[in-house]
Amino acid sequence: MIQSASAQPVFRALADPTRREIISMLAAGARPVGDITAAFDITRPAIAKHLRILEQGGLITVEVKGRERINRLNPQALKTASDWLNYFEEFWDERLAKLKQVVEDKK
Amino acid sequence: MIQSASAQPVFRALADPTRREIISMLAAGARPVGDITAAFDITRPAIAKHLRILEQGGLITVEVKGRERINRLNPQALKTASDWLNYFEEFWDERLAKLKQVVEDKK
DNA sequence: TTGACATAATACCAAAAGGTTTCCTATAAA
DNA sequence: TTTATAGGAAACCTTTTGGTATTATGTCAA
């Protein structure tokens, strides 16, 4: 299969539940670091580390605005992971699997 | 959003590149531990650990057959991760985003 | 029944991950 | 022009991760 070269930082970013929650949060709108920190029980430096990993995976972009850093979801990066998984769609989708079977039987 | 309770072991399993390669390999057919080990540059115990993590994530099932352990892909588990990601589809799919815009404008 | 084979189990190690506290810097506001 | 606010940076700690080597176990085959 075509193994996307940039899949690793994306899957790495998605591996942590806190980071996935941050993604869900940012889907509702861009937020500064402080807002995000307020929604969790961990310290700001911990959130900052998660944000950096999300940024490395291309999942968020950061816009510096005065003394704030606005974190914005970049959903295109999620597509990288989705594409990888969807390659296996034929294996889990029964309809597709049966169609495949019919096609192969006709050969 | 509906946060699937079982998403964590799946995303955890997907986080490692070796494990994703194993998944790709098993998509072509079930394989015993030795076969999988032969395809990588790491030792059998290392592969065995990866397989256990894949099993914990529900991504593979294991069938003991004599002295062999046949590892079989369980693609349904991949769907768990895919579903999570597809929740955000509207954010990355321009067509959908525009449709959403039209619907919201009509309100 | 005696090897050879497929794999598990255990003990161990180094590095990475996830967190904390403390201190520093830049911007906004009084 | 102080002072409060938003956030970064560094140092440190503990647990998890990904790997190793070694030893043990059950099964097939000569």
GROMACS .gro file of C-alpha atoms (C1' of nucleotides) in nm:
model
  274
    1MET     CA    1   0.000   0.000   0.000
    2ILE     CA    2   0.097   0.363  -0.031
    3GLN     CA    3   0.238   0.432   0.314
    4SER     CA    4   0.206   0.804   0.368
    5ALA     CA    5   0.546   0.930   0.480
    6SER     CA    6   0.387   1.176   0.719
    7ALA     CA    7   0.153   0.932   0.891
    8GLN     CA    8   0.373   0.883   1.196
    9PRO     CA    9   0.351   1.230   1.355
   10VAL     CA   10  -0.024   1.226   1.298
   11PHE     CA   11  -0.084   0.886   1.458
   12ARG     CA   12   0.153   0.979   1.736
   13ALA     CA   13  -0.049   1.293   1.805
   14LEU     CA   14  -0.374   1.096   1.805
   15ALA     CA   15  -0.245   0.836   2.050
   16ASP     CA   16  -0.307   1.043   2.363
   17PRO     CA   17  -0.663   1.086   2.496
   18THR     CA   18  -0.598   1.441   2.618
   19ARG     CA   19  -0.483   1.540   2.270
   20ARG     CA   20  -0.792   1.384   2.113
   21GLU     CA   21  -1.005   1.584   2.355
   22ILE     CA   22  -0.820   1.900   2.259
   23ILE     CA   23  -0.898   1.820   1.896
   24SER     CA   24  -1.267   1.783   1.979
   25MET     CA   25  -1.257   2.111   2.165
   26LEU     CA   26  -1.088   2.299   1.882
   27ALA     CA   27  -1.341   2.160   1.634
   28ALA     CA   28  -1.587   2.399   1.797
   29GLY     CA   29  -1.356   2.694   1.741
   30ALA     CA   30  -0.999   2.822   1.781
   31ARG     CA   31  -0.884   2.879   2.140
   32PRO     CA   32  -0.588   3.033   2.324
   33VAL     CA   33  -0.370   2.814   2.548
   34GLY     CA   34  -0.531   2.941   2.867
   35ASP     CA   35  -0.882   2.844   2.757
   36ILE     CA   36  -0.768   2.494   2.678
   37THR     CA   37  -0.581   2.460   3.007
   38ALA     CA   38  -0.893   2.564   3.197
   39ALA     CA   39  -1.082   2.267   3.052
   40PHE     CA   40  -0.838   2.009   3.190
   41ASP     CA   41  -0.697   1.903   3.526
   42ILE     CA   42  -0.334   1.931   3.423
   43THR     CA   43  -0.094   2.225   3.429
   44ARG     CA   44  -0.033   2.471   3.148
   45PRO     CA   45   0.313   2.338   3.062
   46ALA     CA   46   0.159   1.992   3.016
   47ILE     CA   47  -0.106   2.137   2.782
   48ALA     CA   48   0.165   2.332   2.599
   49LYS     CA   49   0.354   2.008   2.535
   50HIS     CA   50   0.042   1.843   2.396
   51LEU     CA   51  -0.017   2.144   2.171
   52ARG     CA   52   0.334   2.123   2.037
   53ILE     CA   53   0.287   1.755   1.949
   54LEU     CA   54  -0.043   1.838   1.780
   55GLU     CA   55   0.137   2.112   1.587
   56GLN     CA   56   0.414   1.873   1.484
   57GLY     CA   57   0.149   1.638   1.349
   58GLY     CA   58   0.005   1.928   1.152
   59LEU     CA   59  -0.322   1.889   1.340
   60ILE     CA   60  -0.328   2.245   1.461
   61THR     CA   61  -0.183   2.578   1.351
   62VAL     CA   62  -0.093   2.856   1.590
   63GLU     CA   63  -0.156   3.224   1.538
   64VAL     CA   64   0.023   3.460   1.773
   65LYS     CA   65  -0.206   3.750   1.858
   66GLY     CA   66  -0.061   3.991   2.107
   67ARG     CA   67   0.026   3.792   2.415
   68GLU     CA   68  -0.210   3.514   2.317
   69ARG     CA   69  -0.148   3.207   2.104
   70ILE     CA   70  -0.461   3.105   1.921
   71ASN     CA   71  -0.471   2.732   1.847
   72ARG     CA   72  -0.674   2.639   1.543
   73LEU     CA   73  -0.769   2.291   1.422
   74ASN     CA   74  -0.628   2.192   1.084
   75PRO     CA   75  -0.864   1.909   0.990
   76GLN     CA   76  -0.675   1.828   0.669
   77ALA     CA   77  -0.416   1.649   0.882
   78LEU     CA   78  -0.683   1.423   1.027
   79LYS     CA   79  -0.753   1.314   0.673
   80THR     CA   80  -0.403   1.166   0.656
   81ALA     CA   81  -0.495   0.917   0.927
   82SER     CA   82  -0.842   0.863   0.787
   83ASP     CA   83  -0.702   0.781   0.446
   84TRP     CA   84  -0.467   0.524   0.596
   85LEU     CA   85  -0.754   0.355   0.778
   86ASN     CA   86  -0.993   0.373   0.486
   87TYR     CA   87  -0.751   0.168   0.283
   88PHE     CA   88  -0.878  -0.123   0.493
   89GLU     CA   89  -1.241  -0.031   0.447
   90GLU     CA   90  -1.299  -0.324   0.215
   91PHE     CA   91  -1.203  -0.556   0.498
   92TRP     CA   92  -1.454  -0.429   0.748
   93ASP     CA   93  -1.735  -0.320   0.519
   94GLU     CA   94  -1.939  -0.633   0.452
   95ARG     CA   95  -2.111  -0.488   0.148
   96LEU     CA   96  -1.778  -0.408  -0.012
   97ALA     CA   97  -1.632  -0.744   0.087
   98LYS     CA   98  -1.919  -0.926  -0.080
   99LEU     CA   99  -1.893  -0.714  -0.390
  100LYS     CA  100  -1.524  -0.795  -0.402
  101GLN     CA  101  -1.609  -1.162  -0.368
  102VAL     CA  102  -1.849  -1.144  -0.664
  103VAL     CA  103  -1.591  -0.968  -0.876
  104GLU     CA  104  -1.327  -1.225  -0.789
  105ASP     CA  105  -1.563  -1.514  -0.856
  106LYS     CA  106  -1.622  -1.381  -1.207
  107LYS     CA  107  -1.256  -1.394  -1.295
  108MET     CA  108  -1.943   1.415   2.044
  109ILE     CA  109  -1.993   1.049   2.123
  110GLN     CA  110  -1.650   0.955   2.260
  111SER     CA  111  -1.616   0.582   2.203
  112ALA     CA  112  -1.505   0.429   2.532
  113SER     CA  113  -1.284   0.180   2.352
  114ALA     CA  114  -1.100   0.428   2.131
  115GLN     CA  115  -0.791   0.447   2.350
  116PRO     CA  116  -0.653   0.092   2.306
  117VAL     CA  117  -0.715   0.122   1.932
  118PHE     CA  118  -0.537   0.455   1.889
  119ARG     CA  119  -0.261   0.334   2.116
  120ALA     CA  120  -0.212   0.028   1.897
  121LEU     CA  121  -0.204   0.242   1.584
  122ALA     CA  122   0.059   0.479   1.724
  123ASP     CA  123   0.358   0.258   1.646
  124PRO     CA  124   0.485   0.228   1.286
  125THR     CA  125   0.585  -0.137   1.330
  126ARG     CA  126   0.234  -0.222   1.444
  127ARG     CA  127   0.081  -0.040   1.148
  128GLU     CA  128   0.308  -0.240   0.919
  129ILE     CA  129   0.195  -0.560   1.087
  130ILE     CA  130  -0.164  -0.456   1.020
  131SER     CA  131  -0.083  -0.403   0.653
  132MET     CA  132   0.083  -0.742   0.642
  133LEU     CA  133  -0.209  -0.922   0.803
  134ALA     CA  134  -0.451  -0.756   0.564
  135ALA     CA  135  -0.305  -0.990   0.301
  136GLY     CA  136  -0.376  -1.294   0.517
  137ALA     CA  137  -0.339  -1.442   0.866
  138ARG     CA  138   0.018  -1.526   0.973
  139PRO     CA  139   0.195  -1.706   1.259
  140VAL     CA  140   0.436  -1.515   1.483
  141GLY     CA  141   0.746  -1.652   1.309
  142ASP     CA  142   0.635  -1.530   0.967
  143ILE     CA  143   0.579  -1.182   1.101
  144THR     CA  144   0.912  -1.177   1.283
  145ALA     CA  145   1.092  -1.275   0.962
  146ALA     CA  146   0.962  -0.960   0.793
  147PHE     CA  147   1.116  -0.724   1.049
  148ASP     CA  148   1.459  -0.646   1.188
  149ILE     CA  149   1.362  -0.687   1.551
  150THR     CA  150   1.353  -0.993   1.775
  151ARG     CA  151   1.060  -1.227   1.826
  152PRO     CA  152   0.984  -1.109   2.182
  153ALA     CA  153   0.957  -0.754   2.047
  154ILE     CA  154   0.711  -0.870   1.779
  155ALA     CA  155   0.521  -1.070   2.040
  156LYS     CA  156   0.477  -0.754   2.248
  157HIS     CA  157   0.345  -0.562   1.948
  158LEU     CA  158   0.103  -0.845   1.876
  159ARG     CA  159  -0.027  -0.836   2.230
  160ILE     CA  160  -0.091  -0.463   2.205
  161LEU     CA  161  -0.269  -0.516   1.874
  162GLU     CA  162  -0.476  -0.787   2.042
  163GLN     CA  163  -0.560  -0.560   2.334
  164GLY     CA  164  -0.684  -0.303   2.085
  165GLY     CA  165  -0.899  -0.570   1.927
  166LEU     CA  166  -0.715  -0.523   1.599
  167ILE     CA  167  -0.616  -0.887   1.572
  168THR     CA  168  -0.743  -1.218   1.702
  169VAL     CA  169  -0.520  -1.515   1.774
  170GLU     CA  170  -0.596  -1.875   1.691
  171VAL     CA  171  -0.370  -2.133   1.855
  172LYS     CA  172  -0.308  -2.413   1.612
  173GLY     CA  173  -0.076  -2.679   1.743
  174ARG     CA  174   0.246  -2.506   1.831
  175GLU     CA  175   0.166  -2.207   1.613
  176ARG     CA  176  -0.028  -1.891   1.692
  177ILE     CA  177  -0.209  -1.762   1.388
  178ASN     CA  178  -0.260  -1.387   1.397
  179ARG     CA  179  -0.561  -1.264   1.206
  180LEU     CA  180  -0.662  -0.905   1.132
  181ASN     CA  181  -0.991  -0.794   1.283
  182PRO     CA  182  -1.072  -0.495   1.064
  183GLN     CA  183  -1.385  -0.402   1.263
  184ALA     CA  184  -1.158  -0.253   1.527
  185LEU     CA  185  -1.003  -0.023   1.270
  186LYS     CA  186  -1.350   0.110   1.210
  187THR     CA  187  -1.356   0.239   1.568
  188ALA     CA  188  -1.072   0.476   1.486
  189SER     CA  189  -1.212   0.558   1.145
  190ASP     CA  190  -1.547   0.651   1.295
  191TRP     CA  191  -1.380   0.884   1.541
  192LEU     CA  192  -1.193   1.059   1.263
  193ASN     CA  193  -1.488   1.071   1.028
  194TYR     CA  194  -1.676   1.272   1.285
  195PHE     CA  195  -1.452   1.557   1.172
  196GLU     CA  196  -1.506   1.489   0.805
  197GLU     CA  197  -1.725   1.797   0.769
  198PHE     CA  198  -1.429   2.009   0.872
  199TRP     CA  199  -1.190   1.881   0.611
  200ASP     CA  200  -1.429   1.803   0.327
  201GLU     CA  201  -1.483   2.130   0.142
  202ARG     CA  202  -1.795   2.009  -0.031
  203LEU     CA  203  -1.952   1.918   0.298
  204ALA     CA  204  -1.835   2.239   0.461
  205LYS     CA  205  -2.000   2.446   0.190
  206LEU     CA  206  -2.321   2.244   0.211
  207LYS     CA  207  -2.322   2.304   0.583
  208GLN     CA  208  -2.276   2.675   0.519
  209VAL     CA  209  -2.577   2.683   0.286
  210VAL     CA  210  -2.791   2.499   0.538
  211GLU     CA  211  -2.687   2.736   0.814
  212ASP     CA  212  -2.748   3.041   0.598
  213LYS     CA  213  -3.104   2.926   0.540
  214LYS     CA  214  -3.185   2.919   0.911
  215DT     C1'  215   1.146  -4.111   2.260
  216DT     C1'  216   1.443  -3.787   2.139
  217DG     C1'  217   1.526  -3.391   1.909
  218DA     C1'  218   1.389  -2.984   1.671
  219DC     C1'  219   1.070  -2.613   1.640
  220DA     C1'  220   0.728  -2.237   1.759
  221DT     C1'  221   0.646  -1.964   2.097
  222DA     C1'  222   0.586  -1.789   2.591
  223DA     C1'  223   0.788  -1.591   3.006
  224DT     C1'  224   1.104  -1.346   3.266
  225DA     C1'  225   1.441  -1.009   3.375
  226DC     C1'  226   1.657  -0.632   3.237
  227DC     C1'  227   1.780  -0.173   2.998
  228DA     C1'  228   1.765   0.292   2.766
  229DA     C1'  229   1.487   0.626   2.587
  230DA     C1'  230   1.055   0.856   2.537
  231DA     C1'  231   0.627   1.025   2.732
  232DG     C1'  232   0.359   1.276   3.041
  233DG     C1'  233   0.361   1.525   3.416
  234DT     C1'  234   0.534   1.884   3.776
  235DT     C1'  235   0.762   2.317   3.978
  236DT     C1'  236   1.009   2.724   3.912
  237DC     C1'  237   1.155   3.105   3.672
  238DC     C1'  238   1.161   3.422   3.267
  239DT     C1'  239   0.965   3.727   2.895
  240DA     C1'  240   0.650   3.998   2.640
  241DT     C1'  241   0.223   4.243   2.605
  242DA     C1'  242  -0.185   4.474   2.785
  243DA     C1'  243  -0.395   4.760   3.109
  244DA     C1'  244  -0.424   5.057   3.545
  245DT     C1'  245   0.535   5.330   3.439
  246DT     C1'  246   0.404   4.991   3.727
  247DT     C1'  247   0.143   4.581   3.759
  248DA     C1'  248  -0.118   4.196   3.600
  249DT     C1'  249  -0.173   3.853   3.245
  250DA     C1'  250  -0.054   3.497   2.881
  251DG     C1'  251   0.258   3.207   2.778
  252DG     C1'  252   0.749   2.996   2.699
  253DA     C1'  253   1.168   2.750   2.882
  254DA     C1'  254   1.436   2.473   3.172
  255DA     C1'  255   1.512   2.128   3.506
  256DC     C1'  256   1.351   1.745   3.707
  257DC     C1'  257   1.073   1.312   3.822
  258DT     C1'  258   0.812   0.874   3.738
  259DT     C1'  259   0.602   0.557   3.437
  260DT     C1'  260   0.559   0.355   2.997
  261DT     C1'  261   0.748   0.193   2.580
  262DG     C1'  262   1.021  -0.064   2.273
  263DG     C1'  263   1.380  -0.326   2.268
  264DT     C1'  264   1.726  -0.708   2.423
  265DA     C1'  265   1.910  -1.177   2.599
  266DT     C1'  266   1.805  -1.583   2.826
  267DT     C1'  267   1.541  -1.954   2.989
  268DA     C1'  268   1.135  -2.253   2.987
  269DT     C1'  269   0.738  -2.511   2.769
  270DG     C1'  270   0.446  -2.757   2.469
  271DT     C1'  271   0.405  -2.987   2.015
  272DC     C1'  272   0.547  -3.212   1.592
  273DA     C1'  273   0.841  -3.536   1.352
  274DA     C1'  274   1.234  -3.869   1.282
   0.00000   0.00000   0.00000
